[in-house]
Short mmCIF file of C-alpha atoms in Angstrom, two decimals:
data_model
loop_
_atom_site.label_atom_id
_atom_site.label_comp_id
_atom_site.label_asym_id
_atom_site.label_seq_id
_atom_site.Cartn_x
_atom_site.Cartn_y
_atom_site.Cartn_z
CA MET V 1 47.98 -2.80 51.25
CA LYS V 2 46.99 -5.08 48.39
CA THR V 3 44.14 -3.69 46.31
CA ILE V 4 41.48 -5.75 44.58
CA LYS V 5 39.03 -5.51 41.73
CA SER V 6 36.28 -8.10 41.44
CA LYS V 7 34.52 -9.26 38.30
CA GLU V 8 31.09 -7.75 37.69
CA MET V 9 28.03 -9.78 36.72
CA ASP V 10 26.86 -9.03 33.17
CA MET V 11 23.16 -8.31 33.68
CA LEU V 12 22.66 -6.86 30.20
CA ASN V 13 23.50 -9.90 28.07
CA GLY V 14 23.05 -13.68 28.08
CA GLY V 15 20.63 -15.97 29.89
CA LEU V 16 18.73 -14.66 32.90
CA VAL V 17 17.62 -17.76 34.82
CA GLY V 18 21.02 -18.75 36.20
CA LYS V 19 22.08 -15.17 36.89
CA LEU V 20 18.88 -14.30 38.77
CA ILE V 21 19.21 -17.38 40.97
CA LEU V 22 22.96 -16.83 41.47
CA PHE V 23 22.23 -13.23 42.50
CA SER V 24 19.14 -13.89 44.64
CA LEU V 25 19.88 -16.99 46.70
CA PRO V 26 23.09 -15.65 48.34
CA LEU V 27 21.17 -12.44 49.04
CA ALA V 28 18.29 -14.41 50.57
CA PHE V 29 20.74 -16.37 52.70
CA SER V 30 22.42 -13.11 53.75
CA SER V 31 19.07 -11.64 54.83
CA ILE V 32 18.22 -14.82 56.71
CA LEU V 33 21.56 -14.62 58.51
CA GLN V 34 20.88 -10.98 59.39
CA GLN V 35 17.50 -12.00 60.76
CA LEU V 36 19.24 -14.72 62.76
CA PHE V 37 20.77 -11.93 64.87
CA ASN V 38 17.35 -11.23 66.37
CA SER V 39 16.20 -14.83 66.03
CA ALA V 40 19.16 -16.01 68.10
CA ASP V 41 18.18 -13.45 70.72
CA VAL V 42 14.66 -14.89 70.84
CA ALA V 43 15.84 -18.49 70.97
CA VAL V 44 18.42 -17.95 73.71
CA VAL V 45 16.22 -15.84 76.00
CA GLY V 46 13.28 -18.17 75.39
CA ARG V 47 15.17 -21.25 76.51
CA PHE V 48 17.56 -19.83 79.09
CA ALA V 49 16.07 -16.59 80.46
CA GLY V 50 12.36 -17.41 80.78
CA ASP V 51 9.01 -16.31 79.32
CA ASN V 52 9.23 -12.75 80.68
CA ALA V 53 12.53 -12.15 78.90
CA LEU V 54 11.12 -13.70 75.73
CA ALA V 55 8.06 -11.44 75.94
CA ALA V 56 10.34 -8.42 76.49
CA VAL V 57 12.34 -9.12 73.34
CA GLY V 58 9.13 -10.01 71.50
CA SER V 59 7.60 -6.66 72.44
CA CYS V 60 10.49 -4.94 70.63
CA VAL V 61 10.07 -6.84 67.37
CA ALA V 62 7.72 -4.30 65.79
CA LEU V 63 9.86 -1.35 66.94
CA VAL V 64 13.03 -2.97 65.60
CA GLY V 65 11.16 -3.60 62.36
CA ILE V 66 10.44 0.12 61.94
CA PHE V 67 14.13 1.02 61.94
CA VAL V 68 15.36 -2.03 60.02
CA ASN V 69 12.75 -1.60 57.28
CA LEU V 70 13.58 2.11 57.00
CA ILE V 71 17.28 1.33 56.55
CA VAL V 72 16.69 -1.53 54.11
CA GLY V 73 14.19 0.59 52.17
CA LEU V 74 16.56 3.54 51.91
CA ALA V 75 19.31 1.18 50.71
CA VAL V 76 17.22 0.45 47.61
CA GLY V 77 18.14 3.96 46.41
CA PRO V 78 21.93 3.41 46.26
CA ASN V 79 21.44 0.01 44.63
CA ALA V 80 19.10 1.30 41.90
CA VAL V 81 21.06 4.49 41.13
CA LEU V 82 24.44 2.76 40.87
CA ALA V 83 23.00 -0.08 38.75
CA ASN V 84 21.44 2.51 36.44
CA LEU V 85 24.81 4.28 36.03
CA ILE V 86 26.40 0.94 35.11
CA GLY V 87 23.66 0.30 32.52
CA GLN V 88 24.16 3.77 31.05
CA LYS V 89 27.96 3.26 31.07
CA GLN V 90 28.46 6.46 33.10
CA ARG V 91 31.24 4.97 35.19
CA ASP V 92 32.97 8.31 35.74
CA LYS V 93 30.20 9.23 38.19
CA ILE V 94 30.37 6.05 40.25
CA ASN V 95 33.13 6.97 42.73
CA ASP V 96 31.51 10.24 43.83
CA MET V 97 28.21 8.34 44.11
CA VAL V 98 29.85 5.68 46.31
CA HIS V 99 31.25 8.29 48.71
CA THR V 100 27.95 10.17 48.79
CA ILE V 101 26.17 6.92 49.67
CA LEU V 102 28.54 5.98 52.51
CA THR V 103 28.81 9.50 53.95
CA PHE V 104 25.04 9.85 54.00
CA GLY V 105 24.69 6.34 55.45
CA THR V 106 27.00 7.19 58.35
CA ILE V 107 25.12 10.40 59.20
CA LEU V 108 21.77 8.65 58.81
CA GLY V 109 22.77 5.81 61.14
CA LEU V 110 23.82 8.18 63.92
CA GLY V 111 20.60 10.17 63.54
CA LEU V 112 18.43 7.05 63.68
CA MET V 113 20.26 5.84 66.80
CA ILE V 114 19.45 9.11 68.59
CA LEU V 115 15.84 8.97 67.38
CA GLY V 116 15.56 5.41 68.64
CA PHE V 117 16.75 6.33 72.12
CA ALA V 118 14.23 9.19 72.27
CA SER V 119 11.20 7.24 70.97
CA ALA V 120 11.68 3.77 72.49
CA ARG V 121 9.58 4.15 75.65
CA ILE V 122 6.78 6.03 73.89
CA ILE V 123 6.40 3.43 71.12
CA LEU V 124 6.59 0.47 73.50
CA GLU V 125 3.93 1.99 75.74
CA LEU V 126 1.68 2.89 72.79
CA SER V 127 1.90 -0.69 71.52
CA GLY V 128 0.58 -1.93 74.87
CA THR V 129 3.72 -3.62 76.19
CA PRO V 130 2.74 -5.16 79.56
CA SER V 131 4.18 -3.27 82.54
CA GLY V 132 5.74 -6.47 83.82
CA VAL V 133 8.12 -6.69 80.86
CA LEU V 134 8.51 -2.98 80.00
CA ALA V 135 11.75 -2.46 81.95
CA GLU V 136 13.48 -5.42 80.30
CA ALA V 137 12.15 -4.41 76.89
CA LEU V 138 13.60 -0.90 77.31
CA LEU V 139 16.95 -2.29 78.41
CA TYR V 140 17.10 -4.57 75.36
CA ILE V 141 16.05 -1.98 72.79
CA ARG V 142 18.32 0.81 74.09
CA ILE V 143 21.38 -1.42 73.84
CA TYR V 144 20.16 -2.69 70.46
CA PHE V 145 19.97 0.87 69.10
CA LEU V 146 23.74 1.21 69.51
CA SER V 147 24.01 -1.13 66.52
CA ILE V 148 21.94 1.07 64.19
CA PRO V 149 24.84 3.15 62.73
CA PHE V 150 26.77 -0.03 61.91
CA MET V 151 23.68 -1.71 60.49
CA THR V 152 23.14 1.31 58.22
CA VAL V 153 26.74 1.35 57.00
CA TYR V 154 26.61 -2.39 56.29
CA ASN V 155 23.34 -2.18 54.33
CA PHE V 156 24.48 0.80 52.27
CA GLY V 157 27.84 -0.88 51.62
CA ALA V 158 26.11 -4.13 50.64
CA ALA V 159 23.84 -2.14 48.28
CA ILE V 160 26.98 -0.89 46.50
CA LEU V 161 28.17 -4.47 46.03
CA ARG V 162 24.74 -5.62 44.80
CA SER V 163 24.70 -2.91 42.13
CA PHE V 164 27.39 -4.77 40.19
CA GLY V 165 26.12 -8.25 41.04
CA ASP V 166 28.13 -9.25 44.13
CA THR V 167 25.75 -10.82 46.64
CA ARG V 168 28.05 -13.59 47.85
CA ARG V 169 30.62 -11.43 49.63
CA PRO V 170 28.01 -9.81 51.96
CA MET V 171 26.76 -13.33 52.65
CA PHE V 172 30.21 -14.44 53.83
CA TYR V 173 30.46 -11.37 56.06
CA LEU V 174 27.14 -12.20 57.68
CA ILE V 175 28.09 -15.84 58.17
CA ILE V 176 31.09 -14.71 60.22
CA SER V 177 29.22 -12.05 62.21
CA GLY V 178 26.24 -14.38 62.67
CA ILE V 179 28.39 -17.11 64.19
CA VAL V 180 29.92 -14.55 66.54
CA ASN V 181 26.44 -13.39 67.51
CA VAL V 182 25.23 -16.87 68.44
CA ILE V 183 28.37 -17.70 70.41
CA LEU V 184 28.22 -14.42 72.35
CA ASN V 185 24.51 -14.93 73.03
CA LEU V 186 25.18 -18.26 74.70
CA ILE V 187 28.18 -17.00 76.66
CA LEU V 188 26.57 -13.79 77.93
CA VAL V 189 23.20 -15.33 78.80
CA ILE V 190 24.17 -18.78 80.11
CA CYS V 191 27.58 -18.05 81.64
CA PHE V 192 27.18 -14.40 82.71
CA HIS V 193 23.37 -14.42 83.25
CA LEU V 194 22.94 -11.06 81.49
CA GLY V 195 19.52 -11.98 80.04
CA VAL V 196 18.11 -9.49 77.51
CA ALA V 197 21.16 -7.22 77.93
CA GLY V 198 23.42 -10.09 76.89
CA VAL V 199 21.60 -10.82 73.63
CA ALA V 200 21.43 -7.10 72.80
CA ILE V 201 25.19 -6.68 73.34
CA SER V 202 25.82 -9.68 71.07
CA THR V 203 23.75 -8.08 68.31
CA VAL V 204 25.69 -4.81 68.58
CA ILE V 205 29.05 -6.55 68.29
CA SER V 206 27.84 -8.64 65.34
CA ASN V 207 26.68 -5.57 63.43
CA ILE V 208 30.02 -3.85 64.08
CA ILE V 209 31.85 -6.84 62.58
CA SER V 210 29.73 -6.97 59.40
CA ALA V 211 30.04 -3.19 58.86
CA VAL V 212 33.81 -3.24 59.31
CA MET V 213 34.24 -6.12 56.86
CA VAL V 214 32.24 -4.50 54.04
CA MET V 215 34.09 -1.19 54.52
CA VAL V 216 37.51 -2.88 54.52
CA TYR V 217 36.61 -4.59 51.24
CA LEU V 218 35.57 -1.30 49.60
CA TYR V 219 38.73 0.35 50.95
CA ARG V 220 40.91 -2.33 49.36
CA ARG V 221 39.42 -1.90 45.89
CA ASP V 222 41.41 -0.02 43.24
CA ASP V 223 38.63 0.99 40.85
CA GLU V 224 35.66 3.36 40.74
CA PHE V 225 34.01 1.49 43.64
CA ALA V 226 36.98 2.11 45.96
CA PHE V 227 36.28 3.94 49.24
CA ARG V 228 38.69 6.42 50.84
CA PHE V 229 38.03 8.31 54.07
CA ASN V 230 39.53 11.52 52.72
CA ARG V 231 37.02 11.51 49.85
CA MET V 232 33.96 11.34 52.09
CA LYS V 233 31.49 13.98 50.92
CA ILE V 234 27.92 14.45 49.80
CA VAL V 235 27.24 15.53 46.23
CA ARG V 236 23.77 17.05 46.49
CA SER V 237 22.61 16.12 42.99
CA TYR V 238 23.64 12.48 43.59
CA LEU V 239 22.02 12.40 47.03
CA ARG V 240 18.83 13.74 45.48
CA LYS V 241 18.74 10.82 43.02
CA ILE V 242 19.34 8.32 45.83
CA LEU V 243 16.61 9.81 48.00
CA GLN V 244 14.08 10.03 45.16
CA ILE V 245 14.03 6.24 45.11
CA GLY V 246 15.14 5.49 48.67
CA ILE V 247 12.82 7.77 50.66
CA PRO V 248 9.51 6.41 49.30
CA SER V 249 10.85 2.87 49.75
CA GLY V 250 12.05 3.65 53.29
CA ILE V 251 8.80 5.36 54.25
CA GLN V 252 6.89 2.42 52.85
CA GLY V 253 8.86 0.00 55.02
CA THR V 254 8.55 2.21 58.08
CA ILE V 255 4.81 2.77 57.81
CA PHE V 256 4.41 -0.92 57.03
CA SER V 257 6.11 -1.63 60.36
CA ILE V 258 3.97 0.98 62.11
CA SER V 259 0.88 -0.93 60.96
CA ASN V 260 2.46 -3.98 62.59
CA VAL V 261 2.71 -1.99 65.82
CA PHE V 262 -1.10 -1.69 65.76
CA ILE V 263 -1.39 -5.41 65.05
CA GLN V 264 1.08 -6.00 67.90
CA SER V 265 -1.29 -4.04 70.12
CA GLY V 266 -4.03 -6.54 69.24
CA ILE V 267 -1.68 -9.44 69.95
CA ASN V 268 -0.73 -7.90 73.30
CA SER V 269 -4.40 -8.00 74.31
CA PHE V 270 -4.18 -11.82 74.39
CA GLY V 271 -1.47 -11.79 77.08
CA LYS V 272 2.21 -12.61 77.47
CA PHE V 273 1.97 -16.12 76.01
CA ALA V 274 0.46 -14.73 72.81
CA ILE V 275 3.17 -12.03 72.67
CA ALA V 276 5.93 -14.58 73.11
CA GLY V 277 4.38 -17.10 70.70
CA SER V 278 3.74 -14.49 68.03
CA SER V 279 7.28 -13.08 68.22
CA LEU V 280 8.61 -16.63 68.00
CA ALA V 281 6.60 -17.46 64.87
CA LEU V 282 7.50 -14.12 63.33
CA ASN V 283 11.06 -15.37 62.91
CA PHE V 284 9.89 -18.01 60.41
CA GLU V 285 7.94 -15.38 58.50
CA TYR V 286 11.06 -13.25 58.25
CA PHE V 287 13.05 -16.21 56.94
CA THR V 288 10.51 -16.94 54.21
CA TYR V 289 9.99 -13.26 53.40
CA ASP V 290 13.74 -12.86 52.97
CA ILE V 291 13.55 -15.14 49.92
CA ALA V 292 10.75 -13.10 48.34
CA ASN V 293 12.65 -9.91 49.11
CA ALA V 294 15.86 -11.29 47.59
CA PHE V 295 14.15 -11.79 44.24
CA ALA V 296 12.69 -8.30 44.60
CA GLN V 297 16.21 -6.94 45.11
CA ALA V 298 17.29 -8.83 42.00
CA THR V 299 14.39 -7.19 40.17
CA VAL V 300 15.55 -3.70 41.21
CA THR V 301 19.16 -4.29 40.19
CA PHE V 302 18.57 -6.12 36.89
CA THR V 303 15.74 -3.78 35.90
CA SER V 304 17.82 -0.68 36.72
CA GLN V 305 20.72 -1.81 34.56
CA ASN V 306 18.56 -2.94 31.63
CA TYR V 307 16.28 0.08 31.82
CA GLY V 308 19.36 2.29 31.77
CA ALA V 309 20.47 0.39 28.65
CA GLY V 310 17.00 0.83 27.08
CA ASN V 311 16.16 -2.91 26.94
CA ILE V 312 12.48 -2.99 28.00
CA LYS V 313 11.90 -6.52 26.69
CA ARG V 314 14.58 -7.83 29.05
CA CYS V 315 13.06 -5.81 31.92
CA LYS V 316 9.75 -7.63 31.42
CA LYS V 317 11.48 -11.00 31.37
CA VAL V 318 13.26 -10.11 34.61
CA PHE V 319 9.88 -9.27 36.15
CA TRP V 320 8.14 -12.55 35.29
CA LEU V 321 11.08 -14.79 36.15
CA ASN V 322 11.55 -13.16 39.56
CA MET V 323 7.82 -13.36 40.24
CA LEU V 324 7.88 -17.10 39.54
CA PHE V 325 11.10 -17.82 41.43
CA GLY V 326 10.08 -15.67 44.40
CA ILE V 327 6.74 -17.43 44.91
CA VAL V 328 8.12 -20.96 44.38
CA PHE V 329 11.26 -20.68 46.53
CA THR V 330 9.41 -18.82 49.31
CA GLU V 331 6.66 -21.42 49.50
CA ILE V 332 9.16 -24.28 49.51
CA LEU V 333 10.70 -22.92 52.72
CA ALA V 334 7.24 -22.13 54.16
CA VAL V 335 6.12 -25.73 53.59
CA ILE V 336 9.24 -27.03 55.34
CA PHE V 337 8.49 -24.86 58.38
CA ILE V 338 4.83 -25.96 58.47
CA VAL V 339 5.47 -29.69 58.02
CA TRP V 340 8.06 -29.73 60.82
CA SER V 341 6.51 -26.89 62.83
CA ASP V 342 6.65 -28.71 66.19
CA PHE V 343 10.39 -29.23 65.80
CA PHE V 344 11.15 -25.64 64.74
CA VAL V 345 8.99 -24.09 67.48
CA GLY V 346 10.66 -26.37 70.01
CA ILE V 347 14.01 -24.78 69.20
CA TYR V 348 12.77 -21.49 70.64
CA THR V 349 10.64 -22.44 73.62
CA LYS V 350 9.81 -25.23 76.08
CA SER V 351 6.48 -23.61 77.02
CA THR V 352 3.42 -25.39 75.60
CA ALA V 353 1.32 -22.21 76.00
CA VAL V 354 3.79 -20.15 73.97
CA ALA V 355 4.14 -22.92 71.37
CA ALA V 356 0.35 -23.09 70.89
CA TYR V 357 0.15 -19.42 69.86
CA ALA V 358 3.26 -19.78 67.68
CA LEU V 359 1.72 -22.67 65.75
CA ILE V 360 -1.49 -20.73 65.13
CA ARG V 361 0.48 -17.86 63.64
CA MET V 362 2.56 -20.19 61.47
CA TYR V 363 -0.54 -21.82 59.97
CA HIS V 364 -2.28 -18.51 59.25
CA VAL V 365 0.66 -16.36 58.11
CA CYS V 366 3.89 -18.21 57.36
CA SER V 367 2.15 -20.79 55.17
CA LEU V 368 1.07 -18.05 52.73
CA GLU V 369 4.22 -15.92 52.77
CA GLY V 370 4.76 -16.52 49.04
CA LEU V 371 2.02 -13.96 48.40
CA THR V 372 4.40 -11.21 49.52
CA THR V 373 6.41 -11.85 46.36
CA THR V 374 3.67 -10.29 44.24
CA TYR V 375 3.76 -6.77 45.65
CA GLU V 376 7.51 -6.86 46.40
CA VAL V 377 8.54 -7.76 42.84
CA GLU V 378 5.99 -5.34 41.37
CA SER V 379 7.31 -2.51 43.57
CA ALA V 380 10.90 -3.43 42.74
CA ALA V 381 10.28 -3.41 38.99
CA LEU V 382 8.74 0.06 39.19
CA ARG V 383 11.63 1.37 41.32
CA GLY V 384 14.12 -0.08 38.87
CA MET V 385 12.53 2.17 36.26
CA GLY V 386 12.78 5.19 38.55
CA LYS V 387 9.21 5.17 39.88
CA SER V 388 9.26 4.88 43.66
CA VAL V 389 6.36 7.04 44.84
CA GLU V 390 3.54 4.99 43.27
CA PRO V 391 4.57 1.61 44.74
CA ALA V 392 5.02 3.27 48.13
CA ILE V 393 1.53 4.81 48.03
CA PHE V 394 -0.23 1.62 46.95
CA THR V 395 1.72 -0.56 49.38
CA ILE V 396 0.81 1.80 52.22
CA LEU V 397 -2.85 1.68 51.18
CA GLY V 398 -2.79 -2.11 50.97
CA THR V 399 -0.71 -3.03 53.99
CA VAL V 400 -1.44 -0.13 56.34
CA VAL V 401 -4.83 1.42 55.61
CA PHE V 402 -6.34 -1.97 54.71
CA ARG V 403 -5.01 -3.51 57.94
CA LEU V 404 -6.28 -0.67 60.10
CA ILE V 405 -9.73 -1.04 58.52
CA TRP V 406 -9.55 -4.78 59.19
CA LEU V 407 -8.69 -4.17 62.86
CA GLY V 408 -11.61 -1.76 63.20
CA THR V 409 -14.17 -3.98 61.45
CA VAL V 410 -13.44 -7.69 61.01
CA PHE V 411 -11.35 -8.08 64.17
CA ARG V 412 -13.84 -6.07 66.20
CA LEU V 413 -16.65 -8.37 65.06
CA LEU V 414 -14.55 -11.54 65.38
CA PRO V 415 -12.03 -10.78 68.16
CA THR V 416 -10.08 -14.05 68.01
CA PHE V 417 -6.36 -14.61 67.55
CA ASP V 418 -7.00 -16.45 64.28
CA TRP V 419 -8.98 -13.60 62.69
CA LEU V 420 -6.44 -11.05 63.84
CA LEU V 421 -3.76 -12.94 61.92
CA ASN V 422 -5.86 -13.37 58.77
CA VAL V 423 -5.29 -9.66 58.08
CA TYR V 424 -1.85 -10.47 56.67
CA ALA V 425 -2.91 -12.74 53.79
CA ALA V 426 -5.89 -10.52 52.96
CA SER V 427 -3.71 -7.41 52.73
CA TRP V 428 -1.08 -9.19 50.61
CA ILE V 429 -3.70 -10.21 48.04
CA PHE V 430 -5.20 -6.72 47.93
CA THR V 431 -1.80 -5.03 47.56
CA GLY V 432 -0.50 -7.48 44.96
CA CYS V 433 -3.55 -6.99 42.73
CA ALA V 434 -3.44 -3.18 43.02
CA LEU V 435 0.28 -2.94 42.21
CA PHE V 436 -0.01 -5.33 39.27
CA ILE V 437 -2.47 -2.92 37.67
CA VAL V 438 -0.03 -0.04 38.29
CA TYR V 439 2.86 -2.05 36.79
CA VAL V 440 0.93 -3.03 33.64
CA ARG V 441 -0.23 0.54 33.04
CA HIS V 442 3.29 1.91 33.50
CA MET V 443 4.84 -0.66 31.14
CA ARG V 444 2.34 0.28 28.45
CA LYS V 445 3.36 3.93 28.81
CA VAL V 446 7.06 3.04 28.67
CA GLU V 447 6.63 0.85 25.57
CA LYS V 448 4.56 3.53 23.87
CA LYS V 449 7.22 6.14 24.68
CA MET V 450 10.02 3.87 23.46
CA GLY V 451 8.06 3.16 20.26
CA LYS V 452 7.75 6.88 19.52
CA ALA V 453 11.45 7.38 20.20
CA LEU V 454 12.28 4.68 17.66
#
């Protein structure tokens, strides 16, 4: 078999603007494609399987988010640790780190799949899923959970590629698997009338394809990033480093999603049209958020390498450029969705009642999605410097505790759909301001420490 070795992006030298954009935009597009797996489910069931099926899939959005955010959050650990090794020029440790990452990812994925099967009914019932759609929701989510091990392997494999600057290859893998997902959705729902089961099966197959492609690529490499099945093992000291960054990030994402389960409970109180409309609009929020998150991922990777190399000035430049790019590019897409909102909503549903709720959510949440860049880039910069606990704590306070307080006070006093949704923008502003203070204080400590060392 022909082996390959790809060129790495030099994150330590030269101009940053072009490299940050070249790194981030393919990653954003990759995340958007990954979100299209679930978005295609929503669109197909909404148009061809009816409002009940749409509400069933919509009821699972928050639960899916818990597992996806945990996996994506944990994948920050492999990315940051490998990038730091590259910056420190400790390449002799990379291969054992790669095999530790992928072995752990495989075990983790299987464990999360089992946990998902065991917790699905409980979480759906706690979130107030209407009894009329509960059976279909359970069918969808249980099939969906079969994709979790493959999703985990893909995300951990993609994190390895990102550590040396390759964000385009994962994008190509997701283009292929995304096209397969959409085609299978249409065939299984329209031709075979499988409804929610059909879209769930399509998602599973798509995730298998993306995982296989990233693993084949790593297997074909002939350098320190090469993967071999007979080398699969876990080096405890390496796993500890990965988890020190990954666990706080994963917990942050998971608890963040749990807060959305409580918000989903409030949405459920407005009935099935609100559930369907909210889940529909949520797709556009994910698309815009994916851009902010891509620049946050760039912040982790570039900061990790430059911090490992001891270049704090370049770390600060990375921070401010990604903050600017994240806000601007995210809001550009948000404006497009808002200006042509009737068209985009019409892709997903023919119901005017569902569309009405979707439009309300788009105006109150999607239009301000650029605010998420603030706390995401701030958290990423801190994680790139090895500090993962503080951003997790402050993000949990801002996006979980703050939201629960809002639900118990503001929403109780003003129990309208509009005021329920205003919790998002308010929590983003609160969290962004709090984490900026943490970032500034930490940078002062780092600069002071570096000054003494010199």
